[in-house]
Coordinates of C-alpha atoms in Angstrom, one line a residue:
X280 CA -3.6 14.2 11.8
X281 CA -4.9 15.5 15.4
X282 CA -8.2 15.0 13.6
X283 CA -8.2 11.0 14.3
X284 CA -10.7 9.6 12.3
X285 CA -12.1 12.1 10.6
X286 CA -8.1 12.2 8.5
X287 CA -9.5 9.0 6.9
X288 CA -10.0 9.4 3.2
X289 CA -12.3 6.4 1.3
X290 CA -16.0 5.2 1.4
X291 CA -15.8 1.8 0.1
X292 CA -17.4 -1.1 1.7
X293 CA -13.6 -2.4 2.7
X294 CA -12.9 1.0 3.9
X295 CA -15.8 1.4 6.3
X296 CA -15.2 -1.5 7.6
X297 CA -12.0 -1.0 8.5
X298 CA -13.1 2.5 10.1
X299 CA -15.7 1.1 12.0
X300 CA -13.3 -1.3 13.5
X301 CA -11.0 1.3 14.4
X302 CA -13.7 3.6 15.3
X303 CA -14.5 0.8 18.3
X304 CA -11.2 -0.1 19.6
X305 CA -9.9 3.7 19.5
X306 CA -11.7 4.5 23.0
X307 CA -10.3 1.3 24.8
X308 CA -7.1 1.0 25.8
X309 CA -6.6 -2.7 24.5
X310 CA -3.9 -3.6 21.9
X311 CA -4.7 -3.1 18.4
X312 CA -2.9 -4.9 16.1
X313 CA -3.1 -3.6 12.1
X314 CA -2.7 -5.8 9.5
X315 CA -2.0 -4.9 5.7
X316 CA 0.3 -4.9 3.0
X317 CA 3.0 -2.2 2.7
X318 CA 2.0 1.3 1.7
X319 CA -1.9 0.5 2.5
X320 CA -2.6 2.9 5.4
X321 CA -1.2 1.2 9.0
X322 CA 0.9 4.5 9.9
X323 CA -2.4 6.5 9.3
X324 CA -5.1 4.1 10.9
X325 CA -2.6 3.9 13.8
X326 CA -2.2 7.9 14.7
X327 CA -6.1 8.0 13.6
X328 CA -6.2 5.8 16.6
X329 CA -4.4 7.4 19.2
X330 CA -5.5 10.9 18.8
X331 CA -9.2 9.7 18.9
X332 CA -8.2 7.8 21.9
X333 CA -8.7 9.4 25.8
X334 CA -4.6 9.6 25.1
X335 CA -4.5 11.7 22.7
X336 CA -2.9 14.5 24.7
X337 CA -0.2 12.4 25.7
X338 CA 2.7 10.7 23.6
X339 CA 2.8 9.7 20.2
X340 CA 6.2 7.2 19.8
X341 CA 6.6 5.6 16.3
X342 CA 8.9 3.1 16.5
X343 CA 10.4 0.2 13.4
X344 CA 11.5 -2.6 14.2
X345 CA 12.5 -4.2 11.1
X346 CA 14.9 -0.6 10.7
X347 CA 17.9 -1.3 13.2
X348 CA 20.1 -4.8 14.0
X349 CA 18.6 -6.2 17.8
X350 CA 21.4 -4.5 20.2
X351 CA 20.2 -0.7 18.4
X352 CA 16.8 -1.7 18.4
X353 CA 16.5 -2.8 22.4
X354 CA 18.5 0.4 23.4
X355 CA 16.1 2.4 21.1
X356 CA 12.7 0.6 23.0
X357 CA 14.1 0.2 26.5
X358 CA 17.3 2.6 26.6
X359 CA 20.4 2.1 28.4
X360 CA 22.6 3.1 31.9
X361 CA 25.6 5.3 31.7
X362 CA 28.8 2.7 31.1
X363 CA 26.3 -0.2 29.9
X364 CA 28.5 -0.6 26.9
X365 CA 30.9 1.3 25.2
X366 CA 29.8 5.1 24.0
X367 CA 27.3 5.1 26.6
X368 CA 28.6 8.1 28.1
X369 CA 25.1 9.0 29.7
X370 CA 21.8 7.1 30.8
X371 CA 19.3 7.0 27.9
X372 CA 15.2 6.5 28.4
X373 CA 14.3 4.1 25.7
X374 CA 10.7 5.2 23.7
X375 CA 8.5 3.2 26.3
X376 CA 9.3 5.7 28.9
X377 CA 8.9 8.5 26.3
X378 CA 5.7 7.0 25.5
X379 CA 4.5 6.8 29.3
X380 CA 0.2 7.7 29.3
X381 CA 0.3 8.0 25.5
X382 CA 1.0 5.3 22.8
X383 CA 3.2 3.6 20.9
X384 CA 3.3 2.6 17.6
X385 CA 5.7 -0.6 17.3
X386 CA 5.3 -0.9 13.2
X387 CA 6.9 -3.9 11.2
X388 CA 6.6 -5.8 14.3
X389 CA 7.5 -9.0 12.8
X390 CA 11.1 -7.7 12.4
X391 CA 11.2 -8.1 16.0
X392 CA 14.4 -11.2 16.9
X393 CA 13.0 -13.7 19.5
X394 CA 15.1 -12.0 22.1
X395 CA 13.5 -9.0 22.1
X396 CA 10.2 -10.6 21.8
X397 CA 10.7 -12.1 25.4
X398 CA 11.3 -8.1 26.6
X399 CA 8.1 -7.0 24.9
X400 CA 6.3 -9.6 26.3
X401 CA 7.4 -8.5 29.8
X402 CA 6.0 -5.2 29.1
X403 CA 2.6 -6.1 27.6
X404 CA 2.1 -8.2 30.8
X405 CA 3.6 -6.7 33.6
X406 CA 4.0 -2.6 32.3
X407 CA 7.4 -3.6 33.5
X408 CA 10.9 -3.4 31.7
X409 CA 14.8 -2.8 32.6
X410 CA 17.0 -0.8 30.9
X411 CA 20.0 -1.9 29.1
X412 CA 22.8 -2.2 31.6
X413 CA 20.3 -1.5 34.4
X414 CA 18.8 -4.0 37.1
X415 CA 15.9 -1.2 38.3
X416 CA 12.4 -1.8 37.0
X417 CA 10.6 0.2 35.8
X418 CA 6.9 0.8 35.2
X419 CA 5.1 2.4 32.5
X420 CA 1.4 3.2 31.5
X421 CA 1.6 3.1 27.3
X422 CA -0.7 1.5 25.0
X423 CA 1.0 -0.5 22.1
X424 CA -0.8 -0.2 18.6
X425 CA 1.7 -2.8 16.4
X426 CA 1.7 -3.1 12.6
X427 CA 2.6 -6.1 10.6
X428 CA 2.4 -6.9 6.5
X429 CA 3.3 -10.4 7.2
X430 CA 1.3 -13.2 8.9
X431 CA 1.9 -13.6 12.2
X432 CA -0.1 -16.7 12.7
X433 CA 1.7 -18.4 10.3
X434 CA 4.7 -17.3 11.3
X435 CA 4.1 -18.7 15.3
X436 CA 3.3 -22.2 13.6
X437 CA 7.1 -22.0 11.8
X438 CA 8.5 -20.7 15.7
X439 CA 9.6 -17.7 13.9
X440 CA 7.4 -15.6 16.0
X441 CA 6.3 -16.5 19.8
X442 CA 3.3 -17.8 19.7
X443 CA 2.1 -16.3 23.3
X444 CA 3.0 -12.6 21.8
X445 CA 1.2 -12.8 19.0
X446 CA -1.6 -14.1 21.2
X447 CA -1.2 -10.5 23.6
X448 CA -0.4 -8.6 20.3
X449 CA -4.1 -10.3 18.5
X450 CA -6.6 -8.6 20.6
X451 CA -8.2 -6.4 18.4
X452 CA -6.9 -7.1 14.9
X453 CA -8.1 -4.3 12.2
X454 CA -7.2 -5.5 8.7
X455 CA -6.3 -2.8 6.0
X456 CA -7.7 -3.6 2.9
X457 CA -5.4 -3.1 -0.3
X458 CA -6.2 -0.4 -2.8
X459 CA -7.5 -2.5 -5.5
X460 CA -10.3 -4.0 -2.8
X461 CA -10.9 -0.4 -2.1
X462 CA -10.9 0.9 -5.6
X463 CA -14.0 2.7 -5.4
X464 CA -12.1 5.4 -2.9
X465 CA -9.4 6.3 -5.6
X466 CA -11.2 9.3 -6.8
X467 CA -11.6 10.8 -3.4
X468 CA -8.1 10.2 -2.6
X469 CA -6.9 11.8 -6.3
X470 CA -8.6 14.7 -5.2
X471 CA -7.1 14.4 -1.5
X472 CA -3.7 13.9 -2.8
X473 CA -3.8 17.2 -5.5
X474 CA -5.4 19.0 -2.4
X475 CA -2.4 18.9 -1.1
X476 CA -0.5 20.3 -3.7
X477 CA -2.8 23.2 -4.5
X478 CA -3.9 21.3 -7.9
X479 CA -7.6 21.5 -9.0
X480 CA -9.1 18.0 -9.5
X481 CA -9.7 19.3 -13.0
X482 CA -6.3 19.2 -14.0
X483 CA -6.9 15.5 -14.5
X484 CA -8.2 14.7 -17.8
X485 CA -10.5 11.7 -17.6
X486 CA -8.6 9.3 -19.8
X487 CA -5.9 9.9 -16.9
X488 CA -8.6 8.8 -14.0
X489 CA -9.7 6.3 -15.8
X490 CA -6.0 5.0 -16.0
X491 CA -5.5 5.3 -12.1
X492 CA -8.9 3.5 -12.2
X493 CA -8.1 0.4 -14.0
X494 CA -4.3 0.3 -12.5
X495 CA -4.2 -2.6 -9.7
X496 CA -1.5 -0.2 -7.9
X497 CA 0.5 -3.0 -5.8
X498 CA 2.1 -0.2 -3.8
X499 CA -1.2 0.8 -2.9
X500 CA -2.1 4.3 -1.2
X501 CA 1.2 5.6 -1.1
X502 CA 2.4 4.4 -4.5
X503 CA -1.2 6.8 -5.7
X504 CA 0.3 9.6 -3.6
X505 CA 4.0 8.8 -5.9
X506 CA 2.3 8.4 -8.8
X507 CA 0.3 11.9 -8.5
X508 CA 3.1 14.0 -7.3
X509 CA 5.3 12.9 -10.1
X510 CA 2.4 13.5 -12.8
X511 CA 2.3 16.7 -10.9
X512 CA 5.7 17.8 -11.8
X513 CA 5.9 16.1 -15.1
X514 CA 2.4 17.9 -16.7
X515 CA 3.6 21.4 -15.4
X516 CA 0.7 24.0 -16.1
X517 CA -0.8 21.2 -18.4
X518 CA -3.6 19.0 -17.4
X519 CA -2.8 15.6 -16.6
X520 CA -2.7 13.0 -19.0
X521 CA -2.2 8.9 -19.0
X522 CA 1.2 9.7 -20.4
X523 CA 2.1 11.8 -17.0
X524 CA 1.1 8.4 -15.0
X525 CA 4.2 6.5 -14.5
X526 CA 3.5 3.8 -13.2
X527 CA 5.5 1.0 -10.6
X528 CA 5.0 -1.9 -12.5
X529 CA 3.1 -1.4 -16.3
X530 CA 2.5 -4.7 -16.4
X531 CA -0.5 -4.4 -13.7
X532 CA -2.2 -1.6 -15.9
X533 CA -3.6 -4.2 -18.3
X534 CA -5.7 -5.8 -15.2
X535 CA -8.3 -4.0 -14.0
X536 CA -8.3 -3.6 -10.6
X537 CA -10.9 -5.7 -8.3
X538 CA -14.2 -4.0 -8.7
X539 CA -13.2 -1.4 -11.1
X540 CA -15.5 -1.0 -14.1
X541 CA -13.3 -1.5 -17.5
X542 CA -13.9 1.8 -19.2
X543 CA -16.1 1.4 -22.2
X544 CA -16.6 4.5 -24.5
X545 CA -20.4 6.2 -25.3
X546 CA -21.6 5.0 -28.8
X547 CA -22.5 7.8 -31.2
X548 CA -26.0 7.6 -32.7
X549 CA -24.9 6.9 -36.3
X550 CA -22.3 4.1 -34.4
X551 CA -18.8 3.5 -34.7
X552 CA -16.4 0.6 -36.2
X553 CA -14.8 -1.5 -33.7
X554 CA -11.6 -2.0 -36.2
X555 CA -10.6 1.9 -36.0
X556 CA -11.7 1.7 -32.1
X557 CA -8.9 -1.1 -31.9
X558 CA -6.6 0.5 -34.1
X559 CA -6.7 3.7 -32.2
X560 CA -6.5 1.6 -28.8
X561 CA -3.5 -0.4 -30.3
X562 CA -1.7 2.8 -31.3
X563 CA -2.4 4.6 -27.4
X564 CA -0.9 1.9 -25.7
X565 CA 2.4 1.7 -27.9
X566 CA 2.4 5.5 -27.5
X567 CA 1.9 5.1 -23.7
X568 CA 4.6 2.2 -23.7
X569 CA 6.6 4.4 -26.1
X570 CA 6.8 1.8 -28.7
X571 CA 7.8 -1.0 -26.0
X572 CA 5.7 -4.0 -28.0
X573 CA 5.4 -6.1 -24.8
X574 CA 4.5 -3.5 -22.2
X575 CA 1.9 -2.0 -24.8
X576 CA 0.5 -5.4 -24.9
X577 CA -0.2 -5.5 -21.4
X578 CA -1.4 -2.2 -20.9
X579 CA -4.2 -4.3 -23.8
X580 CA -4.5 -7.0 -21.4
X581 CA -3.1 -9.3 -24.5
X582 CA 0.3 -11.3 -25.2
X583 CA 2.9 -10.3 -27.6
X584 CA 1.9 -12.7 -30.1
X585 CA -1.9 -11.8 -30.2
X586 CA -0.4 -7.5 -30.4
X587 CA 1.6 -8.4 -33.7
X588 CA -1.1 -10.0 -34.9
X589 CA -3.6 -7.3 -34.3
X590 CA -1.0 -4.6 -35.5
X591 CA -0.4 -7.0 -38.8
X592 CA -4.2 -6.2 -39.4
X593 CA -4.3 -2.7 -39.0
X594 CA -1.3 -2.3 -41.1
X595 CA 1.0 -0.9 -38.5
X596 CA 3.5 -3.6 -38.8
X597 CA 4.8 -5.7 -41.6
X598 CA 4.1 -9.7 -42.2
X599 CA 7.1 -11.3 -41.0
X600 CA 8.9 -8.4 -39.2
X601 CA 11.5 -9.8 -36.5
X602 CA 9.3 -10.2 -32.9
X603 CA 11.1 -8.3 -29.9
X604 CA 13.4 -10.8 -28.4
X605 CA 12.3 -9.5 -25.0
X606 CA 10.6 -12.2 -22.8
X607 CA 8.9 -15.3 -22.8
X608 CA 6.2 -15.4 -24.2
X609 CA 4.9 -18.1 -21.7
X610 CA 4.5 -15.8 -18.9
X611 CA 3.0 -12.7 -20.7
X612 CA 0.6 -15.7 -21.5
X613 CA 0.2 -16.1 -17.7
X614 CA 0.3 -12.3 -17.6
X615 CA -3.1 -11.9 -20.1
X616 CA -4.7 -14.9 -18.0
X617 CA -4.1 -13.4 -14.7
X618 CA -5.4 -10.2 -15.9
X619 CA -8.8 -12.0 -16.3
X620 CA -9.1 -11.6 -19.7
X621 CA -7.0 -13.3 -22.7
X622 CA -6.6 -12.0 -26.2
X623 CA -8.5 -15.1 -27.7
X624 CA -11.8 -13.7 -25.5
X625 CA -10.7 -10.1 -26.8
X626 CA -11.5 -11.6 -30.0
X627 CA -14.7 -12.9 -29.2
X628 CA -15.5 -10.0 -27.9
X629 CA -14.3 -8.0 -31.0
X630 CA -15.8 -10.2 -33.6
X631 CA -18.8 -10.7 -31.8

């Protein structure tokens, strides 16, 4: 990661952006504050940061806030003098000294209680703070990189946040776009992410990429990284297959991902008949939900209903055969319209 920006995997339009942002701000020494959902990069933009920064030879502190209860948390930022509470057997520097001419990486700072807030504040504006227990200023030279996957802003208007400290905090904000915004970088990151376990980018089959493709992947980058090293173990020395892909939440498969293209297959010369295309498609997604009727009509982007209706026409299930008592079938209808793409336009489509 001493690289800095260079570590940065992804050339989408989203992507760059994002880059070029932090590509500007990373010689400065203002406050950079990174905004994103969980798993979508911060902890990487943020190091990318500092060690392209003029203090990347000095300190890098990660600190989150949202990990440990306030009295932890200010003794873990600002430290403590011997006897300031019980067990305090010995003075403690807090990780703003430790992060004196280098940086600091306050993540989740939203977790932050208004208390502390007040203490942070004092140090963005004065470089100032006091130890727990301690009445001796003291004076440090850090730059503060924070991370958030909640809004701020909004949260200053409800006074759960202070609205001056998100103000010092907003300087520079760089915001993180989520994976399926950015789905154009997921085959460079499949082959960053086998890279690192010595697997050849072969070893995906493409029915498998086309899978991670079309997956909307709500734990963004690092639920790709899970997703890979799992298939990794689970394909052995086989190549890796949609059925290796277990994925988070199945239900986001049948959606394809914001500028993904839905994976059509190449049309022979002397054609092909869209009934045993749809039976074949009908009988891969109950093998890929392993015969789970609602999750394989998701993976089709259809309801339950429309699947037993479809399967009823292929043959692979008998007239009148009990439904699966499994969930409403309101909100798989949501589900299909949500995924942009019902199973009455599937039949269009299909009889068109």
């Amino acid at each position: 990661l001493t690289r800095g920006l260079a570590t940065l995997v992804g050339d989408a339009p989203a992507t760059r952006r994002a880059v070029d942002l932090a590509r500007k701000v990373a010689p400065t020494d203002s406050t950079v504050l990174l905004q994103g959902e969980s798993g979508s990069g911060k902890d990487l933009f943020a190091r990318a940061i500092h060690f392209t920064s003029r203090r990347a030879a000095g300190a890098w502190v990660k600190v989150n806030c949202g990990a440990l209860p306030e009295n932890l948390l200010e003794t873990e930022l600002f430290g403590h003098e011997k006897g300031a509470f019980t067990g305090a057997v010995r003075q403690k520097p807090g990780r703003f000294e430790d992060a004196h001419r280098g940086t600091i990486f306050l993540d989740e700072i939203g977790g932050l209680t208004l208390g502390l807030q007040v203490k942070l504040l004092q140090v963005i504006e004065e470089k100032t703070f006091t130890r727990v227990g301690g009445n001796q200023p003291i004076t440090v030279d850090v730059r503060i990189i924070a991370a958030t996957n909640r809004d701020l802003g909004e949260m200053a208007r409800a006074r759960q946040f202070r609205e001056d400290l998100f103000f010092r905090l907003n300087v520079f904000p760089v915001p993180l776009p989520p994976l399926r915004e950015r789905t154009g970088d997921i085959p460079a990151l499949v082959e960053f992410f086998l890279g690192r376990h010595g697997v050849s980018p072969d070893q995906v089959t493409p029915e498998a990429r086309r899978a991670l493709e079309r997956y909307a992947f709500p734990g963004n980058v690092r639920e790709l990284e899970h997703t890979l090293e799992r298939a990794i173990i689970l394909a052995g020395a086989e190549r890796i297959e949609p059925e290796h892909l277990s994925f988070a939440r199945p239900e986001s498969m049948g959606a394809v991902a914001a500028g993904a293209h839905p994976w059509v297959p190449e049309i022979p010369a002397e054609g092909l008949s869209l009934e045993v295309l749809e039976r074949e498609l009908i009988l891969k997604a109950l093998d890929m939900a392993r015969g789970n009727k609602s999750q394989a009509a998701r993976l089709l982007g259809l309801t339950r209903r429309t699947l037993y209706s479809r399967m009823e026409r292929h043959g692979l299930r008998k007239p009148g055969e009990a439904e699966e008592g499994a969930e409403d079938e309101g909100a798989e209808e949501g589900g299909a319209a949500a995924s942009g793409d019902t199973g009455t336009a599937r039949e269009r489509r299909a009889s068109g």
